[in-house]
XYZ file of C-alpha atoms in Angstrom:
481
model
C -0.010 -0.014 -0.009
C 1.414 3.333 -1.080
C 0.976 6.634 0.750
C 0.751 10.168 -0.609
C 3.492 12.569 0.452
C 2.776 14.539 3.634
C 1.651 18.156 3.238
C 4.360 20.747 3.327
C 4.467 22.997 6.405
C 1.922 25.762 6.030
C 0.095 24.060 3.117
C -2.576 21.772 4.450
C -3.524 18.734 2.383
C -7.201 18.189 1.784
C -8.768 15.074 0.196
C -12.078 15.672 -1.523
C -14.172 12.550 -1.978
C -16.415 12.934 -4.977
C -15.838 14.477 -8.360
C -19.249 15.973 -9.118
C -19.648 19.657 -9.473
C -19.715 20.184 -5.649
C -16.486 18.265 -5.120
C -14.733 20.006 -7.940
C -15.898 23.428 -6.753
C -14.655 22.637 -3.287
C -11.239 21.613 -4.749
C -11.096 24.821 -6.785
C -11.859 26.951 -3.679
C -9.423 25.087 -1.496
C -6.601 25.512 -3.963
C -7.258 29.272 -4.158
C -6.992 29.272 -0.350
C -3.497 27.693 -0.426
C -4.351 24.076 0.289
C -2.937 21.045 -1.548
C -5.811 19.048 -2.881
C -6.557 15.542 -4.149
C -9.936 14.671 -5.534
C -10.934 10.996 -5.518
C -13.818 10.021 -7.805
C -15.212 6.485 -7.879
C -16.480 6.702 -11.491
C -14.556 7.151 -14.667
C -16.424 10.441 -15.544
C -16.310 13.672 -13.635
C -19.273 16.007 -13.162
C -21.968 13.887 -11.502
C -25.388 14.970 -12.818
C -23.775 17.451 -15.207
C -22.945 15.511 -18.352
C -22.139 16.962 -21.782
C -22.490 14.448 -24.539
C -23.800 14.280 -28.111
C -26.593 12.869 -30.150
C -26.503 12.417 -33.905
C -23.239 14.275 -34.010
C -24.392 17.446 -32.208
C -23.666 18.475 -28.608
C -26.369 17.632 -26.020
C -26.746 18.025 -22.271
C -27.573 14.610 -20.915
C -28.056 15.827 -17.353
C -28.778 19.216 -15.823
C -29.069 21.875 -18.546
C -29.505 25.316 -16.950
C -27.986 27.553 -14.307
C -30.067 29.816 -12.122
C -28.418 33.077 -13.083
C -29.884 35.198 -10.255
C -27.665 33.300 -7.865
C -24.031 34.219 -8.565
C -22.104 31.098 -7.647
C -22.374 29.077 -10.872
C -22.011 31.990 -13.260
C -19.047 33.307 -11.294
C -17.390 29.878 -11.359
C -17.979 29.508 -15.032
C -16.341 32.846 -15.686
C -13.395 31.949 -13.356
C -12.612 28.753 -15.356
C -12.736 30.358 -18.771
C -16.376 29.916 -19.876
C -17.410 33.534 -19.761
C -17.844 33.826 -23.511
C -19.879 30.547 -23.593
C -22.602 31.732 -21.210
C -25.922 32.098 -23.007
C -29.343 33.238 -21.758
C -32.487 31.287 -22.598
C -33.235 32.038 -26.271
C -37.090 31.894 -25.969
C -39.641 32.116 -23.237
C -42.980 30.576 -22.551
C -43.462 27.238 -20.749
C -46.761 25.392 -20.590
C -48.623 22.872 -18.431
C -50.263 19.879 -20.130
C -53.281 19.324 -17.983
C -57.054 18.945 -18.249
C -56.741 17.744 -21.799
C -54.543 20.375 -23.391
C -51.504 22.581 -23.172
C -52.117 25.690 -21.111
C -49.639 28.525 -20.352
C -47.716 28.237 -17.084
C -49.194 31.150 -15.086
C -46.908 34.121 -14.408
C -46.747 35.563 -10.955
C -46.253 32.279 -9.168
C -43.496 30.837 -6.929
C -42.938 27.135 -7.546
C -46.616 26.887 -8.495
C -47.921 28.999 -5.630
C -49.845 31.825 -7.276
C -49.613 35.450 -6.290
C -51.614 36.972 -9.181
C -55.189 35.797 -9.469
C -55.755 37.526 -12.814
C -52.819 35.722 -14.437
C -53.845 32.476 -12.815
C -57.351 32.781 -14.224
C -56.097 33.695 -17.694
C -53.989 30.523 -17.861
C -57.037 28.281 -17.309
C -54.877 25.634 -15.525
C -57.472 25.360 -12.750
C -61.152 24.619 -13.095
C -63.572 27.434 -12.257
C -64.176 25.749 -8.896
C -60.466 25.543 -8.244
C -60.036 29.211 -9.099
C -62.852 30.199 -6.745
C -61.284 28.194 -3.994
C -57.975 30.151 -4.350
C -59.883 33.437 -4.093
C -61.289 32.411 -0.704
C -57.947 32.305 1.027
C -58.461 35.779 2.457
C -61.342 34.332 4.550
C -58.977 31.924 6.352
C -56.996 32.599 9.550
C -53.430 33.851 9.050
C -51.063 31.362 7.431
C -48.783 29.719 10.043
C -46.257 27.251 8.658
C -44.662 26.654 12.039
C -41.071 25.344 12.149
C -41.667 23.461 8.866
C -44.514 22.077 6.836
C -45.076 19.922 3.733
C -45.557 22.462 0.929
C -48.166 20.414 -0.925
C -50.355 19.864 2.078
C -50.062 23.483 3.198
C -50.956 24.868 -0.238
C -53.874 22.440 -0.556
C -55.173 23.614 2.822
C -54.867 27.270 2.002
C -55.614 27.359 -1.737
C -57.185 24.011 -2.641
C -55.846 20.724 -3.895
C -55.964 21.780 -7.523
C -53.137 24.274 -7.014
C -50.949 21.577 -5.467
C -51.888 18.898 -7.985
C -51.728 20.947 -11.190
C -49.049 23.571 -10.394
C -46.911 22.782 -7.347
C -46.481 19.132 -8.131
C -45.224 19.460 -11.688
C -42.869 22.309 -10.817
C -41.372 20.606 -7.794
C -41.410 17.324 -9.719
C -38.998 18.894 -12.184
C -36.620 19.910 -9.477
C -36.786 17.014 -7.029
C -38.782 14.272 -8.788
C -40.535 14.341 -5.401
C -43.940 14.247 -3.748
C -45.090 17.775 -2.989
C -47.158 16.428 -0.076
C -43.935 15.375 1.648
C -41.446 18.011 0.568
C -40.427 20.670 3.058
C -41.448 24.239 2.341
C -38.624 25.481 4.501
C -35.970 23.574 2.627
C -37.429 23.346 -0.910
C -38.909 26.870 -1.194
C -37.048 28.858 1.510
C -37.977 32.294 0.092
C -41.703 31.521 0.348
C -41.291 30.086 3.894
C -39.455 33.213 4.936
C -42.036 35.535 3.411
C -44.789 33.811 5.392
C -43.146 35.216 8.537
C -44.292 38.644 7.362
C -47.434 38.011 5.225
C -50.879 36.998 6.402
C -51.716 34.876 3.356
C -49.954 32.433 1.107
C -50.995 34.571 -1.940
C -49.398 37.596 -0.264
C -46.157 35.655 0.440
C -45.955 34.617 -3.242
C -46.462 38.263 -4.269
C -43.688 39.406 -1.931
C -41.281 36.791 -3.292
C -42.131 37.788 -6.841
C -41.585 41.460 -6.048
C -38.141 40.760 -4.579
C -37.228 38.633 -7.615
C -38.399 41.397 -10.045
C -36.230 43.903 -8.091
C -33.204 41.591 -8.289
C -33.736 41.235 -12.019
C -34.014 44.964 -12.677
C -30.371 45.157 -13.750
C -31.190 43.011 -16.809
C -29.819 39.716 -15.591
C -31.636 36.636 -16.984
C -33.303 34.200 -14.615
C -31.603 31.238 -16.259
C -28.538 30.885 -18.353
C -26.836 28.005 -20.096
C -23.441 27.242 -21.600
C -22.785 26.854 -25.280
C -22.227 23.182 -25.892
C -23.955 22.248 -22.637
C -23.871 22.948 -18.897
C -21.979 19.651 -18.731
C -18.857 21.552 -19.951
C -18.654 23.271 -16.547
C -17.211 20.388 -14.461
C -14.672 19.592 -17.251
C -13.452 23.223 -17.123
C -13.304 23.259 -13.329
C -11.302 20.073 -13.329
C -8.860 21.552 -15.856
C -8.496 24.601 -13.603
C -7.911 22.414 -10.533
C -5.181 20.500 -12.311
C -3.567 23.684 -13.597
C -3.488 24.941 -9.995
C -1.613 21.872 -8.898
C -4.557 19.770 -7.707
C -4.621 16.013 -8.266
C -7.726 14.278 -9.644
C -7.889 10.477 -9.398
C -10.771 8.848 -11.295
C -11.999 5.274 -11.142
C -11.009 5.036 -7.487
C -13.700 4.337 -4.835
C -12.934 5.369 -1.337
C -13.307 2.298 0.874
C -12.409 3.647 4.251
C -11.995 6.915 6.142
C -9.880 6.770 9.306
C -8.464 9.107 11.825
C -4.712 9.536 11.453
C -2.052 10.171 14.025
C -1.902 13.954 13.960
C 0.526 16.221 12.124
C 4.194 15.601 12.862
C 5.767 18.683 14.332
C 2.388 20.358 14.772
C 0.959 19.037 18.054
C -1.677 21.761 18.248
C -3.163 20.868 14.877
C -6.305 18.730 14.624
C -5.887 14.982 14.070
C -5.013 14.062 10.545
C -7.058 11.720 8.405
C -6.234 8.716 6.263
C -8.373 7.984 3.244
C -8.095 4.490 1.707
C -8.911 4.194 -1.967
C -7.815 1.905 -4.775
C -5.048 0.271 -2.747
C -3.551 3.654 -1.800
C -3.615 5.610 1.451
C -4.043 9.373 1.215
C -3.034 11.252 4.324
C -4.775 14.559 4.858
C -5.194 17.341 7.342
C -8.941 17.562 6.372
C -11.464 15.774 4.240
C -14.474 16.957 2.203
C -17.251 14.458 1.488
C -19.037 15.459 -1.680
C -21.013 12.214 -2.070
C -24.652 11.023 -1.734
C -26.065 10.037 1.625
C -25.463 6.300 1.236
C -21.753 6.772 0.605
C -21.585 9.310 3.384
C -23.155 6.937 5.842
C -20.774 4.168 4.858
C -17.689 6.310 5.297
C -18.567 7.932 8.592
C -20.416 5.117 10.411
C -17.485 4.224 12.637
C -16.447 7.876 13.171
C -19.732 9.643 13.616
C -22.604 7.141 14.059
C -25.184 9.876 14.716
C -24.347 11.485 11.383
C -24.524 8.062 9.693
C -27.968 7.492 11.118
C -29.077 10.812 9.718
C -27.648 9.998 6.289
C -29.592 6.708 6.392
C -32.855 8.625 6.715
C -32.492 10.520 3.451
C -34.605 9.201 0.545
C -33.588 9.591 -3.102
C -35.583 9.616 -6.316
C -34.471 8.162 -9.669
C -35.274 9.562 -13.110
C -34.396 9.236 -16.744
C -33.975 11.731 -19.545
C -34.934 10.817 -23.079
C -33.160 12.955 -25.641
C -34.461 12.997 -29.204
C -32.933 14.381 -32.426
C -35.727 15.274 -34.789
C -35.762 16.611 -38.398
C -35.708 20.349 -37.700
C -38.115 21.507 -40.389
C -40.757 19.004 -39.265
C -40.298 19.661 -35.510
C -40.475 23.421 -35.887
C -43.620 23.169 -37.976
C -45.405 20.819 -35.560
C -44.303 21.934 -32.090
C -46.031 24.874 -30.337
C -44.119 28.044 -29.513
C -42.230 28.072 -26.278
C -39.621 26.104 -24.492
C -41.584 23.055 -23.399
C -44.168 21.924 -20.903
C -44.697 20.259 -17.545
C -47.088 17.427 -16.766
C -48.930 17.023 -13.419
C -48.843 13.532 -12.005
C -52.604 13.707 -11.532
C -53.060 13.626 -15.346
C -51.635 10.074 -15.521
C -49.078 10.495 -18.290
C -45.717 8.741 -18.561
C -43.530 11.837 -19.046
C -43.350 14.517 -16.384
C -41.918 17.238 -18.614
C -40.562 18.039 -22.051
C -37.947 20.650 -23.004
C -37.723 21.893 -26.583
C -33.900 22.286 -26.326
C -33.341 23.780 -29.730
C -35.995 26.439 -28.992
C -34.564 27.127 -25.506
C -30.850 27.299 -26.364
C -29.341 28.885 -29.493
C -26.489 26.395 -29.507
C -28.666 23.205 -29.417
C -29.046 21.312 -32.681
C -28.022 22.447 -36.121
C -29.670 23.454 -39.445
C -30.971 19.921 -39.865
C -31.591 18.636 -36.392
C -33.893 19.817 -33.539
C -33.097 18.503 -30.048
C -35.941 17.751 -27.654
C -35.935 15.870 -24.404
C -38.489 14.442 -22.030
C -38.089 13.314 -18.395
C -39.676 10.432 -16.517
C -39.544 9.164 -12.995
C -40.727 10.350 -9.595
C -40.198 9.180 -6.071
C -41.654 5.711 -5.473
C -42.249 5.234 -9.200
C -39.715 2.557 -9.979
C -42.111 0.703 -12.375
C -41.708 3.412 -15.024
C -37.888 3.265 -14.842
C -37.917 -0.494 -15.211
C -39.100 -0.107 -18.822
C -36.378 -0.541 -21.373
C -34.938 2.284 -23.414
C -36.934 1.617 -26.552
C -40.174 1.530 -24.551
C -39.400 4.858 -22.887
C -38.682 6.469 -26.225
C -42.010 5.151 -27.619
C -43.878 6.314 -24.537
C -42.315 9.739 -24.835
C -43.256 10.049 -28.501
C -46.853 8.902 -27.760
C -47.188 11.603 -25.052
C -45.599 14.222 -27.260
C -48.035 13.412 -30.058
C -50.971 13.613 -27.624
C -49.802 16.919 -26.153
C -48.568 18.743 -29.251
C -49.508 16.819 -32.333
C -45.818 16.038 -33.054
C -45.614 13.453 -35.777
C -41.919 13.704 -36.661
C -39.922 10.614 -35.990
C -36.464 10.873 -34.356
C -33.394 10.234 -36.359
C -31.572 9.351 -33.076
C -32.473 8.953 -29.390
C -30.667 8.425 -26.119
C -31.932 7.466 -22.651
C -29.842 8.714 -19.711
C -30.808 7.015 -16.470
C -29.976 8.751 -13.201
C -30.365 6.263 -10.367
C -30.960 7.650 -6.880
C -29.997 11.042 -8.221
C -32.178 13.492 -6.343
C -32.285 13.769 -2.575
C -35.744 14.385 -1.144
C -36.018 17.499 0.969
C -38.903 16.191 3.114
C -40.260 17.913 6.210
C -37.476 18.435 8.747
C -34.717 18.342 6.150
C -32.968 21.526 7.331
C -32.922 20.173 10.889
C -31.452 16.867 9.568
C -28.727 18.717 7.756
C -27.859 20.654 10.858
C -27.640 17.434 12.845
C -25.326 15.845 10.253
C -22.978 18.823 10.262
C -23.093 19.061 14.005
C -22.184 15.392 14.495
C -19.105 15.383 12.248
C -15.657 15.644 13.879
C -13.427 18.629 13.245
C -11.659 18.510 9.877
C -14.469 16.716 8.091
C -16.834 18.771 6.014
C -19.689 17.954 3.651
C -21.196 19.488 0.535
C -23.463 18.715 -2.407
C -27.050 18.533 -3.449
C -28.068 16.913 -0.139
C -27.477 19.983 1.984
C -28.420 23.472 0.867
C -30.276 23.112 -2.423
C -30.154 20.782 -5.421
C -29.543 23.469 -8.050
C -26.058 23.967 -9.436
C -25.407 27.357 -7.805
C -26.636 25.925 -4.461
C -24.259 22.973 -4.758
C -21.369 25.318 -5.541
C -22.299 27.488 -2.569
C -22.314 24.390 -0.421
C -18.845 23.520 -1.656
C -17.525 26.982 -0.897
C -19.007 26.800 2.612
C -17.203 23.479 3.240
C -13.896 24.792 1.832
C -14.116 28.012 3.800
C -14.771 26.100 7.056
C -11.740 23.983 6.534
C -9.588 26.941 5.610
C -10.558 28.652 8.851
C -12.758 31.324 7.244
C -16.412 31.884 8.148
C -18.741 29.850 5.906
C -20.884 31.974 3.659
C -24.134 31.075 1.874
C -26.134 33.153 -0.608
C -29.865 33.194 0.059
């Protein structure tokens, strides 16, 4: 068994376990802070759920495909690693909801499906007249009180009626978490809305307040979402290149099998105990460790060191999903598809797909003169049956739903199914408290980051990585709301 060289005096060595965007962002931050860094990734590909590939010879995002631009972390990191000129805003607007038998515009003035503008909600016709009338009666209810935490779906149904949850909140949260809105935490999943309820009497008022703050933040002209020419999946590759250029080591195809306390730092008796990370037949000695891995791997690695943290990891549920990317003849697709960037599908409508993105309408770089890229997504928490279908069946089911929703008759010239097993942590009621318990139970010198902790979006994962790195570097952790 070989061992990495000990860190030089004044330059702490940190091992980052996990080569997704969070682990790479943590490594990038640590190197900027003067640490020596080794990233250990079990798989042969870096980037986790960010994956740039191709279909029919044109670039395609096979995982996450957009950055929330009104949070700075992802855009700032992209610029820092040389992708500033590749950043692109959404090329077209206008999403829809396929519900009650046809495509209907996604109402404006809402926050994750929670409406704040009754006129725009009525104009969209997503709800039945009875459902709309139920929303309007919220002012007759006692003041909204979410307590310490509450399931957003249940709370919205109680305040505004089940139709709002089933036809708006569910499809929007389903796109982010592949989750069940009746179990997802408002505090963790929609923190801006939860915070606004501390000051507003009604849920409608809270949604209006969040919208107003968002409009003010966007006054400078910044887009809500942005992408990267060639795919958001280019970001982890660029970060990895920057890490290597700064002297960091990245080892792929090496699963960490054990995390052990070391014997301290020779010549530095006041320093915290060192760590030894065993992976691929090698031992990596470190002054600190960052775990940028899902809950199951985290539990396995800390069970003997921090059993309370391991027990909390064990309580996190994950949802699986699949993306079906299609390359269609461009002329036919553009003639047959409606305007806009795609549509969402509420579970209550009983379809196979839960969403479709018209990639070549949404992003200027997607496709070419002959090919139009489109993708659908399938899979929600506790819906393993759908994901057991083979690739050809999922492609057929997607085409059937697309034809029913839009009239699309074009046949794909190529298709690809990307399966993401146990990809999305479920932010169920009490999630924030669980995260606090995990962090509080970990020994000094061991930090965590990733989609499990402070948000599943790319900027949130990067912010989580920066927090972990800053804590280990001895600086106060910072998070952007």
